[in-house]
CSV table of C-alpha atoms and ligand atoms in Angstrom, one decimal:
chain,number,residue,atom,x,y,z
A,107,UNK,CA,87.5,-60.3,108.4
A,108,UNK,CA,90.8,-61.7,107.2
A,109,UNK,CA,92.2,-58.2,107.2
A,110,UNK,CA,91.2,-57.9,110.8
A,111,UNK,CA,92.9,-61.2,111.8
A,112,UNK,CA,96.0,-60.1,110.0
A,113,UNK,CA,95.9,-56.7,111.7
A,114,UNK,CA,95.1,-54.7,108.7
A,115,UNK,CA,92.6,-52.1,109.7
A,116,UNK,CA,91.3,-49.3,107.6
A,117,UNK,CA,91.5,-46.5,110.1
A,118,UNK,CA,89.5,-43.9,108.4
A,119,UNK,CA,89.7,-40.6,110.2
A,120,UNK,CA,88.0,-37.2,110.4
A,121,UNK,CA,90.2,-34.2,110.9
A,122,UNK,CA,89.4,-30.7,112.2
A,123,UNK,CA,92.4,-28.8,110.9
A,124,UNK,CA,92.1,-25.6,113.0
A,125,UNK,CA,94.3,-22.5,113.3
A,126,UNK,CA,94.8,-23.2,117.0
A,127,UNK,CA,94.1,-26.9,117.5
A,128,UNK,CA,93.9,-30.0,115.3
A,129,UNK,CA,91.6,-32.8,116.3
A,130,UNK,CA,91.2,-36.3,114.9
A,131,UNK,CA,88.2,-38.6,115.2
A,132,UNK,CA,88.2,-42.3,114.3
A,133,UNK,CA,84.8,-43.9,113.6
A,134,UNK,CA,84.1,-46.4,116.4
A,135,UNK,CA,86.8,-44.9,118.6
A,136,UNK,CA,85.8,-41.3,119.0
A,137,UNK,CA,88.3,-38.4,119.4
A,138,UNK,CA,91.7,-39.9,119.5
A,139,UNK,CA,93.9,-36.8,119.2
A,140,UNK,CA,93.6,-33.1,120.2
A,141,UNK,CA,96.8,-31.1,119.9
A,142,UNK,CA,97.9,-27.5,119.1
A,143,UNK,CA,98.5,-26.9,115.4
A,144,UNK,CA,102.2,-26.1,115.8
A,145,UNK,CA,105.3,-27.6,114.1
A,146,UNK,CA,108.9,-27.0,115.3
A,147,UNK,CA,111.6,-27.3,112.6
A,148,UNK,CA,115.3,-26.9,112.3
A,149,UNK,CA,116.9,-25.5,109.2
A,150,UNK,CA,119.3,-28.0,107.5
A,151,UNK,CA,122.5,-27.1,105.8
A,152,UNK,CA,121.0,-28.0,102.4
A,153,UNK,CA,118.2,-25.5,103.1
A,154,UNK,CA,115.6,-28.2,103.9
A,155,UNK,CA,113.6,-28.1,107.1
A,156,UNK,CA,113.6,-31.0,109.5
A,157,UNK,CA,110.6,-31.5,111.8
A,158,UNK,CA,111.7,-31.9,115.5
A,159,UNK,CA,108.4,-31.6,117.3
A,160,UNK,CA,104.6,-31.4,116.5
A,161,UNK,CA,101.6,-30.5,118.7
A,162,UNK,CA,101.9,-29.9,122.4
A,163,UNK,CA,105.7,-30.4,122.4
A,164,UNK,CA,106.1,-27.8,119.7
A,165,UNK,CA,103.7,-25.4,121.4
A,166,UNK,CA,105.7,-25.3,124.6
A,167,UNK,CA,108.6,-24.1,122.4
A,168,UNK,CA,106.7,-21.1,121.0
A,169,UNK,CA,108.6,-17.9,121.9
A,170,UNK,CA,111.4,-19.9,123.7
A,171,UNK,CA,113.4,-21.4,120.8
A,172,UNK,CA,117.1,-20.7,120.0
A,173,UNK,CA,117.5,-19.1,116.6
A,174,UNK,CA,118.2,-22.5,114.9
A,175,UNK,CA,114.7,-23.8,115.7
A,176,UNK,CA,111.6,-22.2,114.2
A,177,UNK,CA,108.1,-22.8,115.4
A,178,UNK,CA,105.5,-22.7,112.7
A,179,UNK,CA,101.7,-22.4,112.9
A,180,UNK,CA,100.9,-23.9,109.5
A,181,UNK,CA,97.3,-22.5,109.4
A,182,UNK,CA,96.3,-18.9,109.4
A,183,UNK,CA,92.7,-17.7,109.6
A,184,UNK,CA,91.5,-21.3,109.1
A,185,UNK,CA,93.4,-21.9,105.9
A,186,UNK,CA,96.8,-23.4,105.1
A,187,UNK,CA,99.5,-20.7,105.2
A,188,UNK,CA,102.5,-23.0,105.1
A,189,UNK,CA,101.8,-26.0,102.9
A,190,UNK,CA,104.8,-28.2,103.7
A,191,UNK,CA,104.4,-27.6,107.4
A,192,UNK,CA,100.7,-28.4,107.2
A,193,UNK,CA,101.5,-31.6,105.3
A,194,UNK,CA,104.2,-32.7,107.8
A,195,UNK,CA,101.8,-32.0,110.7
A,196,UNK,CA,98.9,-34.1,109.1
A,197,UNK,CA,101.4,-36.9,108.3
A,198,UNK,CA,102.7,-36.9,111.8
A,199,UNK,CA,99.2,-36.9,113.4
A,200,UNK,CA,98.0,-39.7,111.1
A,201,UNK,CA,101.1,-41.8,112.0
A,202,UNK,CA,100.5,-41.2,115.7
A,203,UNK,CA,96.8,-42.3,115.4
A,204,UNK,CA,97.7,-45.4,113.4
A,205,UNK,CA,100.6,-46.3,115.7
A,206,UNK,CA,102.4,-49.4,114.6
A,207,UNK,CA,99.5,-51.3,113.2
A,208,UNK,CA,99.6,-52.5,109.6
A,209,UNK,CA,97.4,-50.4,107.5
A,210,UNK,CA,95.8,-49.8,104.2
A,211,UNK,CA,96.1,-46.1,103.9
A,212,UNK,CA,93.1,-44.3,105.4
A,213,UNK,CA,90.3,-42.3,103.8
A,214,UNK,CA,90.1,-39.0,105.6
A,215,UNK,CA,87.5,-36.3,105.9
A,216,UNK,CA,88.8,-32.7,106.6
A,217,UNK,CA,86.7,-29.7,107.2
A,218,UNK,CA,87.3,-26.3,105.5
A,219,UNK,CA,85.9,-22.9,106.3
A,220,UNK,CA,82.8,-22.0,104.3
A,221,UNK,CA,84.6,-18.8,103.1
A,222,UNK,CA,87.7,-20.7,101.9
A,223,UNK,CA,88.4,-20.1,98.2
A,224,UNK,CA,88.6,-23.0,95.7
A,225,UNK,CA,92.4,-22.7,95.8
A,226,UNK,CA,92.5,-22.9,99.6
A,227,UNK,CA,90.2,-25.9,99.5
A,228,UNK,CA,92.4,-27.6,96.9
A,229,UNK,CA,95.4,-27.0,99.2
A,230,UNK,CA,93.7,-28.9,102.0
A,231,UNK,CA,92.8,-31.7,99.7
A,232,UNK,CA,96.4,-32.0,98.3
A,233,UNK,CA,97.9,-31.8,101.8
A,234,UNK,CA,95.7,-34.8,102.9
A,235,UNK,CA,96.7,-36.8,99.9
A,236,UNK,CA,100.4,-36.1,100.2
A,237,UNK,CA,100.2,-36.9,103.9
A,238,UNK,CA,99.3,-40.4,102.9
A,239,UNK,CA,95.5,-40.6,102.6
A,240,UNK,CA,94.0,-42.9,100.0
A,241,UNK,CA,91.0,-40.5,99.6
A,242,UNK,CA,90.2,-37.1,100.9
A,243,UNK,CA,86.7,-35.8,101.5
A,244,UNK,CA,86.0,-32.2,102.3
A,245,UNK,CA,83.1,-30.8,104.4
A,246,UNK,CA,82.3,-27.2,105.2
A,247,UNK,CA,82.9,-26.3,108.8
A,248,UNK,CA,79.5,-24.9,109.6
A,249,UNK,CA,77.9,-28.1,108.2
A,250,UNK,CA,80.1,-30.2,110.4
A,251,UNK,CA,79.4,-27.9,113.4
A,252,UNK,CA,75.7,-28.3,112.8
A,253,UNK,CA,75.9,-32.1,112.7
A,254,UNK,CA,78.1,-32.0,115.8
A,255,UNK,CA,75.7,-29.8,117.6
A,256,UNK,CA,72.9,-32.2,116.7
A,257,UNK,CA,70.9,-29.7,114.6
A,258,UNK,CA,68.4,-31.2,112.2
A,259,UNK,CA,70.4,-30.2,109.1
A,260,UNK,CA,68.2,-31.7,106.5
A,261,UNK,CA,65.1,-29.7,107.4
A,262,UNK,CA,64.0,-26.6,105.5
A,263,UNK,CA,64.6,-24.4,108.4
A,264,UNK,CA,67.2,-21.7,108.8
A,265,UNK,CA,69.8,-22.1,111.5
A,266,UNK,CA,72.8,-19.9,112.3
A,267,UNK,CA,76.1,-21.1,113.6
A,268,UNK,CA,78.8,-18.8,115.0
A,269,UNK,CA,82.1,-20.6,115.3
A,270,UNK,CA,84.7,-18.6,117.3
A,271,UNK,CA,88.0,-20.2,116.7
A,272,UNK,CA,91.6,-19.0,117.0
A,273,UNK,CA,92.0,-16.7,114.0
A,274,UNK,CA,88.5,-16.1,112.7
A,275,UNK,CA,84.9,-16.2,113.7
A,276,UNK,CA,82.8,-17.8,111.1
A,277,UNK,CA,79.2,-17.0,110.8
A,278,UNK,CA,77.0,-19.2,108.7
A,279,UNK,CA,73.3,-19.7,107.9
A,280,UNK,CA,72.3,-23.2,106.9
A,281,UNK,CA,69.1,-24.8,105.6
A,282,UNK,CA,68.6,-28.3,104.2
A,283,UNK,CA,72.2,-29.1,104.8
A,284,UNK,CA,73.6,-26.3,102.6
A,285,UNK,CA,75.4,-23.1,103.6
A,286,UNK,CA,73.2,-20.4,102.3
A,287,UNK,CA,75.2,-17.5,103.7
A,288,UNK,CA,78.6,-17.2,105.4
A,289,UNK,CA,80.9,-14.4,106.4
A,290,UNK,CA,84.1,-14.5,108.3
A,291,UNK,CA,85.3,-11.9,110.8
A,292,UNK,CA,89.0,-11.6,111.7
A,293,UNK,CA,88.3,-11.4,115.4
A,294,UNK,CA,88.4,-14.5,117.6
A,295,UNK,CA,90.5,-16.2,120.3
A,296,UNK,CA,93.8,-14.7,119.2
A,297,UNK,CA,92.3,-11.2,119.0
A,298,UNK,CA,91.1,-11.7,122.6
A,299,UNK,CA,94.6,-12.6,123.7
A,300,UNK,CA,96.1,-9.6,121.9
A,301,UNK,CA,93.6,-7.3,123.4
A,302,UNK,CA,94.5,-8.4,126.9
A,303,UNK,CA,98.3,-8.0,126.1
A,304,UNK,CA,97.6,-4.4,124.9
A,305,UNK,CA,95.3,-3.5,127.7
A,306,UNK,CA,97.7,-4.7,130.5
A,307,UNK,CA,100.5,-2.9,128.7
A,308,UNK,CA,98.8,0.4,128.5
A,309,UNK,CA,96.9,0.4,131.8
A,310,UNK,CA,99.5,-1.3,134.0
A,311,UNK,CA,102.8,-0.8,132.1
A,312,UNK,CA,103.3,-4.6,132.3
A,313,UNK,CA,104.5,-6.6,129.3
A,314,UNK,CA,103.1,-10.1,129.1
A,315,UNK,CA,103.2,-12.7,126.3
A,316,UNK,CA,100.3,-14.0,124.3
A,317,UNK,CA,100.5,-17.3,126.1
A,318,UNK,CA,100.0,-15.7,129.5
A,319,UNK,CA,97.1,-13.6,128.1
A,320,UNK,CA,95.5,-16.7,126.8
A,321,UNK,CA,95.8,-18.4,130.3
A,322,UNK,CA,94.2,-15.3,132.0
A,323,UNK,CA,91.4,-15.3,129.4
A,324,UNK,CA,90.6,-19.0,130.0
A,325,UNK,CA,90.9,-18.8,133.8
A,326,UNK,CA,89.4,-15.4,134.6
A,327,UNK,CA,88.0,-14.0,131.3
A,328,UNK,CA,84.5,-12.7,131.2
A,329,UNK,CA,82.5,-10.8,128.5
A,330,UNK,CA,80.3,-8.8,130.9
A,331,UNK,CA,81.6,-7.0,134.1
A,332,UNK,CA,80.4,-8.7,137.2
A,333,UNK,CA,78.1,-6.5,139.3
A,334,UNK,CA,79.9,-6.8,142.6
A,335,UNK,CA,83.1,-5.3,141.3
A,336,UNK,CA,85.3,-7.6,143.4
A,337,UNK,CA,89.1,-7.5,142.8
A,338,UNK,CA,90.8,-10.7,141.8
A,339,UNK,CA,94.5,-11.0,142.2
A,340,UNK,CA,96.0,-12.4,139.0
A,341,UNK,CA,99.6,-13.2,139.1
A,342,UNK,CA,101.1,-12.6,135.8
A,343,UNK,CA,104.7,-13.4,134.9
A,344,UNK,CA,105.6,-10.3,133.0
A,345,UNK,CA,108.0,-7.4,132.8
A,346,UNK,CA,107.4,-4.0,134.3
A,347,UNK,CA,108.0,-1.6,131.4
A,348,UNK,CA,109.5,1.1,133.6
A,349,UNK,CA,111.7,-0.8,135.9
A,350,UNK,CA,112.4,-3.7,133.6
A,351,UNK,CA,112.0,-6.6,136.1
A,352,UNK,CA,109.3,-9.1,136.8
A,353,UNK,CA,106.1,-7.9,138.5
A,354,UNK,CA,102.6,-9.0,139.7
A,355,UNK,CA,99.5,-6.9,139.2
A,356,UNK,CA,96.0,-7.1,140.5
A,357,UNK,CA,93.3,-6.8,137.9
A,358,UNK,CA,89.8,-5.4,138.8
A,359,UNK,CA,86.7,-7.4,137.9
A,360,UNK,CA,85.9,-5.4,134.9
A,361,UNK,CA,89.4,-5.1,133.4
A,362,UNK,CA,89.0,-8.1,131.2
A,363,UNK,CA,85.5,-7.3,129.8
A,364,UNK,CA,86.9,-3.8,129.1
A,365,UNK,CA,90.0,-5.2,127.4
A,366,UNK,CA,87.9,-7.5,125.3
A,367,UNK,CA,85.3,-4.9,124.3
A,368,UNK,CA,86.7,-4.2,120.8
A,369,UNK,CA,87.1,-7.7,119.5
A,370,UNK,CA,83.7,-8.7,121.0
A,371,UNK,CA,82.1,-5.7,119.3
A,372,UNK,CA,83.7,-6.8,116.0
A,373,UNK,CA,82.0,-10.2,116.3
A,374,UNK,CA,78.7,-8.6,117.3
A,375,UNK,CA,79.0,-6.4,114.1
A,376,UNK,CA,79.4,-9.5,112.0
A,377,UNK,CA,76.4,-11.2,113.6
A,378,UNK,CA,74.2,-8.1,113.1
A,379,UNK,CA,75.3,-7.9,109.5
A,380,UNK,CA,74.4,-11.5,108.9
A,381,UNK,CA,71.0,-11.2,110.5
A,382,UNK,CA,70.4,-8.2,108.3
A,383,UNK,CA,71.6,-9.9,105.1
A,384,UNK,CA,69.6,-13.1,105.1
A,385,UNK,CA,66.0,-13.3,103.9
A,386,UNK,CA,63.4,-12.6,106.5
A,387,UNK,CA,61.9,-16.1,106.6
A,388,UNK,CA,65.4,-17.4,107.7
A,389,UNK,CA,65.8,-14.6,110.3
A,390,UNK,CA,62.5,-15.7,111.8
A,391,UNK,CA,63.6,-19.3,112.1
A,392,UNK,CA,67.0,-18.2,113.6
A,393,UNK,CA,65.3,-16.0,116.2
A,394,UNK,CA,63.0,-18.8,117.2
A,395,UNK,CA,65.6,-21.5,117.5
A,396,UNK,CA,68.4,-19.3,118.8
A,397,UNK,CA,72.0,-18.9,117.4
A,398,UNK,CA,74.4,-21.7,118.1
A,399,UNK,CA,77.9,-20.9,119.4
A,400,UNK,CA,80.8,-23.3,118.7
A,401,UNK,CA,84.6,-23.1,118.8
A,402,UNK,CA,86.8,-22.5,121.9
A,403,UNK,CA,85.8,-18.8,122.0
A,404,UNK,CA,82.3,-19.9,123.0
A,405,UNK,CA,83.7,-20.9,126.4
A,406,UNK,CA,84.5,-17.3,127.3
A,407,UNK,CA,82.4,-16.7,130.4
A,408,UNK,CA,79.1,-14.9,129.7
A,409,UNK,CA,79.9,-14.3,126.0
A,410,UNK,CA,76.4,-15.8,125.1
A,411,UNK,CA,74.7,-13.3,127.5
A,412,UNK,CA,76.7,-10.4,126.0
A,413,UNK,CA,75.7,-11.4,122.4
A,414,UNK,CA,72.1,-11.7,123.5
A,415,UNK,CA,72.2,-8.2,125.1
A,416,UNK,CA,73.7,-6.7,121.9
A,417,UNK,CA,71.5,-8.4,119.3
A,418,UNK,CA,68.3,-9.2,121.1
A,419,UNK,CA,68.5,-12.9,119.9
A,420,UNK,CA,69.1,-15.8,122.2
A,421,UNK,CA,72.3,-17.8,122.0
A,422,UNK,CA,73.0,-21.4,122.8
A,423,UNK,CA,76.4,-22.9,123.4
A,424,UNK,CA,76.8,-26.2,121.6
A,425,UNK,CA,77.8,-29.1,123.8
A,426,UNK,CA,81.6,-29.4,124.1
A,427,UNK,CA,82.1,-26.4,121.7
A,428,UNK,CA,85.9,-27.1,121.1
A,429,UNK,CA,85.1,-30.6,119.8
A,430,UNK,CA,81.8,-30.0,118.1
A,431,UNK,CA,83.3,-29.6,114.6
A,432,UNK,CA,85.4,-32.7,114.7
A,433,UNK,CA,82.5,-34.7,116.1
A,434,UNK,CA,80.3,-33.5,113.2
A,435,UNK,CA,83.0,-34.3,110.7
A,436,UNK,CA,83.4,-37.8,112.3
A,437,UNK,CA,79.6,-38.4,112.1
A,438,UNK,CA,79.6,-37.4,108.4
A,439,UNK,CA,82.4,-39.9,107.8
A,440,UNK,CA,80.5,-42.6,109.6
A,441,UNK,CA,77.5,-42.0,107.4
A,442,UNK,CA,79.3,-41.4,104.2
A,443,UNK,CA,76.6,-43.0,102.1
A,444,UNK,CA,73.8,-40.7,103.2
A,445,UNK,CA,76.0,-37.6,103.7
A,446,UNK,CA,77.5,-37.3,100.2
A,447,UNK,CA,75.1,-34.5,99.3
A,448,UNK,CA,76.5,-32.4,102.2
A,449,UNK,CA,80.1,-32.7,101.2
A,450,UNK,CA,82.2,-30.3,99.2
A,451,UNK,CA,82.0,-31.4,95.5
A,452,UNK,CA,85.5,-32.0,94.1
B,747,ATP,N1,87.8,-21.7,128.4
B,747,ATP,C1,88.0,-20.8,127.4
B,747,ATP,N2,87.7,-19.5,127.5
B,747,ATP,C2,87.9,-18.7,126.5
B,747,ATP,N3,88.6,-19.0,125.3
B,747,ATP,C3,89.0,-20.3,125.2
B,747,ATP,C4,88.7,-21.3,126.2
B,747,ATP,N4,89.2,-22.5,125.8
B,747,ATP,C5,89.8,-22.3,124.6
B,747,ATP,N5,89.6,-21.0,124.3
B,747,ATP,C6,90.1,-20.3,123.0
B,747,ATP,O1,89.6,-21.0,121.9
B,747,ATP,C7,90.5,-20.8,120.8
B,747,ATP,C8,90.7,-22.0,120.0
B,747,ATP,O2,89.4,-22.5,119.6
B,747,ATP,P1,89.3,-23.6,118.5
B,747,ATP,O3,90.1,-24.8,118.9
B,747,ATP,O4,87.9,-23.8,118.2
B,747,ATP,O5,90.0,-22.9,117.3
B,747,ATP,P2,90.5,-23.5,115.9
B,747,ATP,O6,89.4,-24.4,115.4
B,747,ATP,O7,91.8,-24.1,116.0
B,747,ATP,O8,90.6,-22.2,115.0
B,747,ATP,P3,89.9,-21.8,113.6
B,747,ATP,O9,88.5,-22.4,113.7
B,747,ATP,O10,89.9,-20.3,113.6
B,747,ATP,O11,90.7,-22.4,112.6
B,747,ATP,C9,91.8,-20.3,121.4
B,747,ATP,O12,91.9,-18.9,121.1
B,747,ATP,C10,91.6,-20.5,122.9
B,747,ATP,O13,92.3,-19.6,123.6
B,748,MG,MG1,87.7,-24.4,114.2
C-alpha cells in the first residue's frame, strides 16, 4: 500500500523474445509493447558499440544504413545469437515499459523454445538478469502458447501446437502441462519471404528486398491457389535485373502459392514426422481435437486448409496468433503460485 502511494510499483513482466518480434505483457495491464527484435548500433572508437535505436525505429534502418551504423537482430532461430545486443534490447524495452516511475526491479518471465539447449536457456536467463531483472523465470514456448490458446493444459490429453515464427516452426506435443515431444523446422516466416524474393527474381527478373517480399506475403500471400485464377496487380518497388531500373510487375493468383511451396512442404514434413513419432494414444487425441497453429505464420491465408489437405488432420488457428505466446507467458506469471510445475527448472 505504502509503496503504491510512494509510486513504487513492482511491474513484473512477461516477455516473448522472438526472432522477429518482442512482446511484453504486464499483469493487470495486458500487452504493453510489441516491437521488432532489432537493435541499431554505431561502432565507437574504443571498439564499443553504442545503441542508437531499438525496435521499430531500428527496423526501418534495416538495409538502409550508412557503413558506420549496423542493424542487429539479436535472436536467430528463436535463441540468442548476439548476447550483448539481446541484453541491450531487453534493457531498453524494460525501461520503456517502466517509463519514469520509481521501481523495485521487476521479476520477469521469458519464454524459450522447447528445443533450446541448456546453454541457450542459460543465456536467456543471464540476459534477463543483466538487463536489470530481480528474478527471471523461464517457460517453454509451447506451454505458453497452449496457455495463451486456452487449452486445458493440465489434462492427461495430448495436444499439438505448431508455432510458425520468423526463423523456425516449432512443433510440440503436450500432455499434463509438459512437453512430451518437440521438433524444430528451419522454415517459417523468413523462409517464406526468401522464397518470394527468389521466385520473383527467377520468374520475372525483378530484384526485390526481403522487406518488400514480407509486405507482399502479408497483403496478398496465400497457401493454396485460388480457383478463379484472377490476376492481381502488385506494385513492387524493385530493380529490373536486365535493364537495371525500377519496374512494376503483375503477379498471377497462383504465383505466391507456387513460390511458397517448398517452405510449406518443409513444415508439412515436420508435422507428418511428429504425428508418426508420438505414441498412438496421443495421435488419437490430437486428431480429435485438431492441431493448433500459433505465431505470425499462422496468419498466411489458407495455410490451415493447406495443412489439412496435406495431413488429413484438422487445424485450428489460435486467437490472435502473433500474441498467443506472450499472453500465455503473462497468464503463467499472474498465476505463478499454481504454475511453478510448468516452468523450466533452474
Ligand atoms: N498476415 C500475415 N501473413 C503472413 N505472415 C505474417 C503475417 N503477419 C505476420 N507474419 C509473419 O510472422 C512472422 C513473425 O511471427 P512471430 O512474431 O510469431 O515470430 P517470432 O516469435 O518473432 O519468431 P520465433 O518464434 O521464430 O522466434 C514474420 O515472418 C511475419 O512476416
Ligand atoms: Mg515466437
